[in-house]
CSV table of C-alpha atoms in Angstrom, one decimal:
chain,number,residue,atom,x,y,z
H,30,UNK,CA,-75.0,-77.0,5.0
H,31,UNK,CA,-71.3,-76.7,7.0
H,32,UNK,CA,-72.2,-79.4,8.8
H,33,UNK,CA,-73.6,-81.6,6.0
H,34,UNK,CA,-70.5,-81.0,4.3
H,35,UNK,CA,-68.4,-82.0,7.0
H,36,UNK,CA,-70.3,-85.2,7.9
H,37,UNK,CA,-69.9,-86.0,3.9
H,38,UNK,CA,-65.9,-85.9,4.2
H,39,UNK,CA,-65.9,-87.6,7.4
H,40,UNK,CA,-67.4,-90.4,5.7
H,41,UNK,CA,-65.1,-90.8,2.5
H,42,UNK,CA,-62.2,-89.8,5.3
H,43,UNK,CA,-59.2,-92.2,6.0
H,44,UNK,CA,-60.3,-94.6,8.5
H,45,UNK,CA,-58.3,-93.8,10.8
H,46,UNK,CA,-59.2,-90.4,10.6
H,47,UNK,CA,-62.8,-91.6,10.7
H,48,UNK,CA,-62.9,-94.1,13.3
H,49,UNK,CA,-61.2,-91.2,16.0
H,50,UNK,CA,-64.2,-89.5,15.2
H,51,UNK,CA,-67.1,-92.1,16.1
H,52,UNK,CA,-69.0,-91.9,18.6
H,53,UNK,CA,-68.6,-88.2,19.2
H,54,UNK,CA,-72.0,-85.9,19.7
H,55,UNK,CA,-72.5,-83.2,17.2
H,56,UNK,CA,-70.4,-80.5,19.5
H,57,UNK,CA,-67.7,-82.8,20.3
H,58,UNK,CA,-67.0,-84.1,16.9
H,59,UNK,CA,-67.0,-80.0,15.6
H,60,UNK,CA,-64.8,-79.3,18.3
H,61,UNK,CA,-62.6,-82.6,17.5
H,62,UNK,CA,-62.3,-81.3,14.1
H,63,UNK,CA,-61.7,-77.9,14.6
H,64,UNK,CA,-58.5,-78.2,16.9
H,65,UNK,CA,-57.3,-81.0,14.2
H,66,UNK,CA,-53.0,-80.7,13.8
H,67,UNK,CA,-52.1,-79.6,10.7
H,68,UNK,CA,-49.2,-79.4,7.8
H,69,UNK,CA,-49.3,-79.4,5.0
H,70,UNK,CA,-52.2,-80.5,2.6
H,71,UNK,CA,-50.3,-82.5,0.3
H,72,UNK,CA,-51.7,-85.7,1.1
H,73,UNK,CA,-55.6,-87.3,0.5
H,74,UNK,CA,-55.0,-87.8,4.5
H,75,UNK,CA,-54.1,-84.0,5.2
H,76,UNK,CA,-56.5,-82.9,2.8
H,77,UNK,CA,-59.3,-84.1,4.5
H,78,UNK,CA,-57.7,-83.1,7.8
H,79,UNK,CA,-57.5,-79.5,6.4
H,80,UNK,CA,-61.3,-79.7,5.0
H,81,UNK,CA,-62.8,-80.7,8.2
H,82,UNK,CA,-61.3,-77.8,10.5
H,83,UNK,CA,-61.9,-75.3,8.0
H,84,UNK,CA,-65.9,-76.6,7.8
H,85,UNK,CA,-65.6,-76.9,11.6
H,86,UNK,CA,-64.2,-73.5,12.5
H,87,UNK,CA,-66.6,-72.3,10.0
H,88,UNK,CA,-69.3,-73.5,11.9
H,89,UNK,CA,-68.1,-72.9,15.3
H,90,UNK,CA,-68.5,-69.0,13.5
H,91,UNK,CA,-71.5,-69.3,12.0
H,92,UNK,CA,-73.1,-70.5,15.4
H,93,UNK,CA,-71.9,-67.6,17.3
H,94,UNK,CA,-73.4,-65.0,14.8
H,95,UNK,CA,-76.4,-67.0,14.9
H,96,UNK,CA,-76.6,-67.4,18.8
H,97,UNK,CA,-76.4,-63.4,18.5
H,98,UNK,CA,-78.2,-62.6,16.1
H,99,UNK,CA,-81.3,-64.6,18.3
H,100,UNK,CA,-80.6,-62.9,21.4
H,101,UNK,CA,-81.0,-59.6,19.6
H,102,UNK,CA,-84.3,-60.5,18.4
H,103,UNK,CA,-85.2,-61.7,21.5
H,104,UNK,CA,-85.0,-58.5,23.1
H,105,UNK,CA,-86.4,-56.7,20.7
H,106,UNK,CA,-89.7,-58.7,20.8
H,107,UNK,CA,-89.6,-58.9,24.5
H,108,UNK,CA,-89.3,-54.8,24.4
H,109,UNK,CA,-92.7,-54.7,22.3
H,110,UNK,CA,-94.7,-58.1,22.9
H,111,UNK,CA,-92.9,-59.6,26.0
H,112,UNK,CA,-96.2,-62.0,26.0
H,113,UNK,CA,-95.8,-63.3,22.5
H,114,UNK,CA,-92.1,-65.4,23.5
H,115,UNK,CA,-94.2,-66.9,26.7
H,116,UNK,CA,-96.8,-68.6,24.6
H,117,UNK,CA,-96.0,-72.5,23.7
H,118,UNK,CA,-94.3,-73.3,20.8
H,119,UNK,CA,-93.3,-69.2,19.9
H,120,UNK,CA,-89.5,-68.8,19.4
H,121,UNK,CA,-87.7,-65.7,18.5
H,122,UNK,CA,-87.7,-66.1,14.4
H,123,UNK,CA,-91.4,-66.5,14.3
H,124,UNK,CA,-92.6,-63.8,16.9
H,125,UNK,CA,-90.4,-61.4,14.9
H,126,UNK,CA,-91.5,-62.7,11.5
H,127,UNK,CA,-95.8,-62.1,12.8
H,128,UNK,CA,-94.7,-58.8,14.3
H,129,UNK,CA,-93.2,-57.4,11.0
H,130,UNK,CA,-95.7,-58.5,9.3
H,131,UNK,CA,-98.6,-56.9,11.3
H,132,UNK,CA,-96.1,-53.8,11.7
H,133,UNK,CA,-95.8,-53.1,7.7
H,134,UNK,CA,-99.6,-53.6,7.4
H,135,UNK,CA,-101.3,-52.0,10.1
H,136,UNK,CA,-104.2,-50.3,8.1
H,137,UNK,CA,-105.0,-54.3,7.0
H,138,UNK,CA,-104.7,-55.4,10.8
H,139,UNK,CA,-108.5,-54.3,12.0
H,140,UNK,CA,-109.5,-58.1,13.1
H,141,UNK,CA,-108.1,-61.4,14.1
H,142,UNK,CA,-110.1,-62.0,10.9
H,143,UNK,CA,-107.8,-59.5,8.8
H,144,UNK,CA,-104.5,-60.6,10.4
H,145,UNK,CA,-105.7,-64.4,9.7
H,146,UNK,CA,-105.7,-63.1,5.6
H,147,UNK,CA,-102.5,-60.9,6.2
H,148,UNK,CA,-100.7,-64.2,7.5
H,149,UNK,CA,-102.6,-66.2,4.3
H,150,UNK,CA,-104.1,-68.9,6.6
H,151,UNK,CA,-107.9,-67.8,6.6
H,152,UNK,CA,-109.6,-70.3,4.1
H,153,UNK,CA,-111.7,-68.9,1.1
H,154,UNK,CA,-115.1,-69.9,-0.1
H,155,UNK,CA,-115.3,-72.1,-3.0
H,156,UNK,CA,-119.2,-73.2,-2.7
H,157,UNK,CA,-120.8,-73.8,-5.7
H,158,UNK,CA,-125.2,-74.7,-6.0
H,159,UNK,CA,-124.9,-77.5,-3.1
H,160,UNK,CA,-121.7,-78.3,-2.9
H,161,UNK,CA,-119.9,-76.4,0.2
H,162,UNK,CA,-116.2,-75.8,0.1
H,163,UNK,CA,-113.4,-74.1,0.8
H,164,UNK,CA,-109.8,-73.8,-0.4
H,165,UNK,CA,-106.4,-73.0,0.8
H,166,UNK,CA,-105.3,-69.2,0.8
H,167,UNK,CA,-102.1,-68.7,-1.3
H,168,UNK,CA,-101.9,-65.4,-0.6
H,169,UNK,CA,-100.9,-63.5,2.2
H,170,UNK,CA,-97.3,-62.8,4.0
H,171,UNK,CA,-95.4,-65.9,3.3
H,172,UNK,CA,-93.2,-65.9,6.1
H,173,UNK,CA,-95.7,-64.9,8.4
H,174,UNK,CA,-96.9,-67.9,6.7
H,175,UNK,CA,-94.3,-70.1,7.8
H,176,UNK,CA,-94.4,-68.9,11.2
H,177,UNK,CA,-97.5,-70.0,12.1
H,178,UNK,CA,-96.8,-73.4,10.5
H,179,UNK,CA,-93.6,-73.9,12.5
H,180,UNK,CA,-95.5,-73.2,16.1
H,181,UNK,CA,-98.4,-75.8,15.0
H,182,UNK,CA,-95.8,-78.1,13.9
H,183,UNK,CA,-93.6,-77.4,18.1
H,184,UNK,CA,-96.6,-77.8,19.6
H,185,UNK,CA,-97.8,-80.9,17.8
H,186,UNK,CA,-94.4,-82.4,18.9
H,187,UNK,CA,-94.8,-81.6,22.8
H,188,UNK,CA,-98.3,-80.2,23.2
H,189,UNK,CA,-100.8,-83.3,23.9
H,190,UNK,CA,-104.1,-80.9,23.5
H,191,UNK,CA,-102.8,-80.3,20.0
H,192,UNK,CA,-102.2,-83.8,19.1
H,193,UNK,CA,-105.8,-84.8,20.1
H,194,UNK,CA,-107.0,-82.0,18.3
H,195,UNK,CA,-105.5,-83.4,15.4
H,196,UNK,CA,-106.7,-86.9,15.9
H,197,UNK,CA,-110.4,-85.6,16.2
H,198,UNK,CA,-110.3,-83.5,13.0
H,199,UNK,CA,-108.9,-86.6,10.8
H,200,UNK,CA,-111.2,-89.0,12.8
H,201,UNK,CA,-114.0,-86.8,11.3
H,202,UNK,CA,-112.3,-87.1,7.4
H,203,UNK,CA,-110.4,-84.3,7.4
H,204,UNK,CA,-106.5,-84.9,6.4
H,205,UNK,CA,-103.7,-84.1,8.9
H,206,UNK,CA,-103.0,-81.3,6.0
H,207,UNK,CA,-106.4,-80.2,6.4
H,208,UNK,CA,-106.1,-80.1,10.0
H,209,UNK,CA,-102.4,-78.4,10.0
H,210,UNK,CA,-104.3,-75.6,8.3
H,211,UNK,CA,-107.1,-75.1,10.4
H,212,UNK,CA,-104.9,-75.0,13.5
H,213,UNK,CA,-102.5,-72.4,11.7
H,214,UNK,CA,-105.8,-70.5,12.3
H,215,UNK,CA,-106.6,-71.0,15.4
H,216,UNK,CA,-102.9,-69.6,16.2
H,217,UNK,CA,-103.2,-66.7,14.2
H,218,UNK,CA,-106.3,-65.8,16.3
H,219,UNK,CA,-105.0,-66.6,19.6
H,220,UNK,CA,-101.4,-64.7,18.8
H,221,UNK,CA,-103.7,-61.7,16.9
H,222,UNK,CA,-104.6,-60.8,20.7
H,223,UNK,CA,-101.0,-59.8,21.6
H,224,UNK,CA,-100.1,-58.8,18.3
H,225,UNK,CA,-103.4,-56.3,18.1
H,226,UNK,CA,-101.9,-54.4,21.2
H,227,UNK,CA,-97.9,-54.1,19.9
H,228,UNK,CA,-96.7,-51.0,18.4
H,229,UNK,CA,-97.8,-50.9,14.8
H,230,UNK,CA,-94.0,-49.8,13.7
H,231,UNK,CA,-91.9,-51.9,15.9
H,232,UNK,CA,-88.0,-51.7,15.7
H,233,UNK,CA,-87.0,-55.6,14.5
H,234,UNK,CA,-83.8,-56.7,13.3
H,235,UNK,CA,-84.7,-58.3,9.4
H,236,UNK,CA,-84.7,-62.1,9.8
H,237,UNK,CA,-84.5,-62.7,5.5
């Protein structure tokens, strides 16, 4: 949002101001605008001048915490479930959010099948006479949830076994949503392995 903010004033900005700016990656143009000169904001020039470090210095901050804040979680999953961080598209935020959630549940985690309901991706029977269906579970831990949506969603970027599973499940008439959700189960199966053998209580910073 810091940085949304301070792209939106760069825009409306004196041109001047603005065209010193162009050009610049992301770090650069922070670090441009956090060491801008300043007196006093009197002016719409030195106004915007005064906005722009303030958002920049802001999130110059806000990075650090959140550059720290990662490499705490990082060892505390490597210190449980060193395994989990090594498998492809698994970052720090979603390892911890699967572990917490198997961790405050561990009477319901007694199969991949039960951690597959715990994380709300295992599908639920809706046949009725001949017709065979199923429909999306909206239940389980949501950010669990999430997780396993944002490590389909890496490896669909970079993995190219994904990808052509993806392209064979619509080429068969299923919708890439469809096919999103059945390989948010196939994740929750393959993690459940790892997960099934960490600690039942582990020790992990909150990521709310």
């Amino acid at each position: 949002q810091a940085i949304n903010q301070l792209k939106a004033i760069l825009v409306g900005a004196d041109p001047a101001l603005r065209d010193s700016m162009t050009g610049l990656s992301k770090p650069k143009l922070i670090r441009r605008c956090a060491d801008l000169d300043l007196g006093q904001p009197d002016t719409p020039v030195a106004a915007a001048a005064y906005t722009l470090r303030l958002l920049a210095r802001r999130i110059i901050e806000l990075t650090l915490e959140v550059d720290d804040l990662n490499q705490r979680i990082t060892e505390a999953v490597n210190a449980h479930t060193p395994e989990l961080l090594q498998r492809y598209g698994v970052g720090p935020d979603t390892a911890a959010a699967l572990l917490l959630a198997a961790g405050d549940n561990p009477q319901r985690l007694t199969s991949e099948a039960s951690f597959a309901a715990l994380c709300g991706v295992s599908p639920i029977e809706m046949s009725s006479g001949k017709t065979q269906r199923r429909r999306l579970n909206r239940g389980g831990d949501r950010q669990a949830n999430s997780a396993l949506y944002l490590i389909v969603i890496a490896r669909l970027r970079w993995d190219l076994r994904t990808r052509a599973y993806i392209d064979r499940r619509v080429s068969e008439g299923k919708t890439r949503r469809e096919a999103i959700r059945c390989l948010k189960r196939y994740v929750a199966r393959e993690l459940y392995e790892l997960i099934a053998r960490t600690p039942r209580h582990p020790s992990l910073p909150s990521t709310a």
